[in-house]
PDB file of C-alpha atoms in Angstrom:
ATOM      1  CA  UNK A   1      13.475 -31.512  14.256  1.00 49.00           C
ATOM      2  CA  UNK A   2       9.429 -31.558  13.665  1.00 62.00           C
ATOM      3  CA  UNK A   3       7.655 -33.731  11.537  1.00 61.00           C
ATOM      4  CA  UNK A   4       5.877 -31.703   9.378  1.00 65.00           C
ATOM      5  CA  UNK A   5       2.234 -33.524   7.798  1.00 70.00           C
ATOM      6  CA  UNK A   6       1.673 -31.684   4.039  1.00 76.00           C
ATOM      7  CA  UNK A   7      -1.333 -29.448   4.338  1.00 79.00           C
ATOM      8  CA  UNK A   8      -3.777 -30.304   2.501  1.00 86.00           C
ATOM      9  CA  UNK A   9      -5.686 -26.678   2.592  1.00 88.00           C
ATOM     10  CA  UNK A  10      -4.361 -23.492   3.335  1.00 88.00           C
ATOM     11  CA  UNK A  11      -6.528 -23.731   6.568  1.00 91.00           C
ATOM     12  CA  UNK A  12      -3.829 -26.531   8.039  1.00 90.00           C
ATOM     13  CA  UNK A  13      -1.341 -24.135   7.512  1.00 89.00           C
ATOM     14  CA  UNK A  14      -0.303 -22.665  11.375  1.00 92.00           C
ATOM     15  CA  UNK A  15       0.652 -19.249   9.814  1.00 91.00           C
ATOM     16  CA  UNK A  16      -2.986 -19.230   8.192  1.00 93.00           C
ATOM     17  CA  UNK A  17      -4.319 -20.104  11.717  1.00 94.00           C
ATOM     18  CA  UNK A  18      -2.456 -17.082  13.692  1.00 96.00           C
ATOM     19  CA  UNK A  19      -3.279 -14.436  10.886  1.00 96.00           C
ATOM     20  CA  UNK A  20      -7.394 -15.874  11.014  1.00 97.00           C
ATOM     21  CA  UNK A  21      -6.644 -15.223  15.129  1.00 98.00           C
ATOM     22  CA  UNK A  22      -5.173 -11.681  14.539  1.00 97.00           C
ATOM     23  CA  UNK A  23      -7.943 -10.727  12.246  1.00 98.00           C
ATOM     24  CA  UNK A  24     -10.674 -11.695  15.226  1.00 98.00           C
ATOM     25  CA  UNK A  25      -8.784  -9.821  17.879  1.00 98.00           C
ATOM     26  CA  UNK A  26      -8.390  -7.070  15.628  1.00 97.00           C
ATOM     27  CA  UNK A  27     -12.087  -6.693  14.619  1.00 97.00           C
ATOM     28  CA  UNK A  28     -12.697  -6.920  18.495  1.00 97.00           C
ATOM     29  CA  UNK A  29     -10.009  -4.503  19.155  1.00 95.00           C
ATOM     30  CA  UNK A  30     -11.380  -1.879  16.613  1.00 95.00           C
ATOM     31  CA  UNK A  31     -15.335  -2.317  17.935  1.00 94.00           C
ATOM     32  CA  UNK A  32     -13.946  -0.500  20.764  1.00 93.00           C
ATOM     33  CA  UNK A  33     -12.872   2.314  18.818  1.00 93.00           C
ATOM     34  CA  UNK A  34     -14.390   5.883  18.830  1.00 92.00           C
ATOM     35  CA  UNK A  35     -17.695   5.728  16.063  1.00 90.00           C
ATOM     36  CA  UNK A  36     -16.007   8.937  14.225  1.00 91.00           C
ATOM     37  CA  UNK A  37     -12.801   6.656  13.497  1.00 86.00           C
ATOM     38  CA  UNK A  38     -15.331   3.419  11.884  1.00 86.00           C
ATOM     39  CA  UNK A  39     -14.288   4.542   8.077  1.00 88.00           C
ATOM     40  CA  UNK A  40     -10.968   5.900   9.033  1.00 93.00           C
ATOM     41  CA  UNK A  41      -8.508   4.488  11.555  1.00 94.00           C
ATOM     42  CA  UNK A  42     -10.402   1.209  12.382  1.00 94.00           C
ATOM     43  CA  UNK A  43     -11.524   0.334   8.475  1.00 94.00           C
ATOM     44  CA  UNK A  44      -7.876   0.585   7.746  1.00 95.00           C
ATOM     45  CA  UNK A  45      -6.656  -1.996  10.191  1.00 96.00           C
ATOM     46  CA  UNK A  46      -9.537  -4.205   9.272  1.00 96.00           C
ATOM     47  CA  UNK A  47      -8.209  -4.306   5.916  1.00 96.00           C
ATOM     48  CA  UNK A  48      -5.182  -4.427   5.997  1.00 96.00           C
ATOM     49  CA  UNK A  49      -5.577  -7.415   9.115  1.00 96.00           C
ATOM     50  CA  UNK A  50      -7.919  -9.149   6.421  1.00 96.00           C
ATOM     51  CA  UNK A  51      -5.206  -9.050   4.097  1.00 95.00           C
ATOM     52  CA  UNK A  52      -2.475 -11.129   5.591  1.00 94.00           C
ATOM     53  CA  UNK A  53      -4.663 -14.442   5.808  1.00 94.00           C
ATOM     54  CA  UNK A  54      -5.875 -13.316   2.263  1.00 93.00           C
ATOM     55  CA  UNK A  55      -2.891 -13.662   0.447  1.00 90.00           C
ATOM     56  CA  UNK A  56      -1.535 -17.219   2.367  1.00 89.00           C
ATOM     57  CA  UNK A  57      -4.714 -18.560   0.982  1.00 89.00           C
ATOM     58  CA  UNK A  58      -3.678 -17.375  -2.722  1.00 87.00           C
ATOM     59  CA  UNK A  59      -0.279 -18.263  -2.362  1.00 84.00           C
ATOM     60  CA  UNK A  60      -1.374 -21.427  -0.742  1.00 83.00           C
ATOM     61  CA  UNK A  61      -2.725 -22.331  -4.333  1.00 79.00           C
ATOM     62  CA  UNK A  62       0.302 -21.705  -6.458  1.00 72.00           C
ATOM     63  CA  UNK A  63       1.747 -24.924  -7.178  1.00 67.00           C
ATOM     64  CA  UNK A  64       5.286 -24.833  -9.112  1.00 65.00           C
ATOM     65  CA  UNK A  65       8.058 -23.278  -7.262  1.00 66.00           C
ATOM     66  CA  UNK A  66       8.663 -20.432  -9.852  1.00 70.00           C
ATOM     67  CA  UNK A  67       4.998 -19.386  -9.260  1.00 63.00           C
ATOM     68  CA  UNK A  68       5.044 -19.329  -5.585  1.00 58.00           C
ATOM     69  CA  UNK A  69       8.325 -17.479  -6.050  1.00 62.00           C
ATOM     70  CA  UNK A  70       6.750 -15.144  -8.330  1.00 63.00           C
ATOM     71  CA  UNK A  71       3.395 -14.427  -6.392  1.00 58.00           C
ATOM     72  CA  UNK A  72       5.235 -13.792  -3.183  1.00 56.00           C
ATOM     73  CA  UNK A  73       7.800 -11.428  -4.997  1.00 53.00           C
ATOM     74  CA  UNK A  74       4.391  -9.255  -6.477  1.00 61.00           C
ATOM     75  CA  UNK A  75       2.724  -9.468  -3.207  1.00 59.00           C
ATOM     76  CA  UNK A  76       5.719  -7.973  -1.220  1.00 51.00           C
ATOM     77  CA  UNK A  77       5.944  -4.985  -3.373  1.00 51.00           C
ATOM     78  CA  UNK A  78       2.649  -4.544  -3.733  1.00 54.00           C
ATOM     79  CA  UNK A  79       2.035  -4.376  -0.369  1.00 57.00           C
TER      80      UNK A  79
END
């Protein structure tokens, strides 16, 4: 088993890392994309990439176990 060193920002976080990744290859993915699609298809993805490491670094703040709980419950349905 891994020895695990306590982050100390959500940025030390590995799952923070890979979502910050996927949002760069998506933006460089979407550039690509037809200009007609820039608000539509491409803005979505964008979003909704920027999103992901968004809401680690929120839930990265909660502190107490019953908030984290509670964050990650209204996050998942609201997403």
């Amino acid at each position: 088993m891994k020895n695990f060193a306590a982050a100390c920002t959500f940025q030390d976080l590995r799952v923070w890392q890979l979502a910050h990744q996927f949002v760069l290859t998506v933006y460089a993915l979407t550039a690509n994309f037809p200009k007609h699609e820039i608000y539509g298809l491409s803005s979505q993805m964008r979003r909704a990439s920027v999103s992901i490491p968004a809401n680690i670094a929120e839930g990265f703040r909660r502190r107490g176990k019953p908030d984290k709980a509670r964050f990650n419950l209204e996050t998942a349905v609201g997403q």
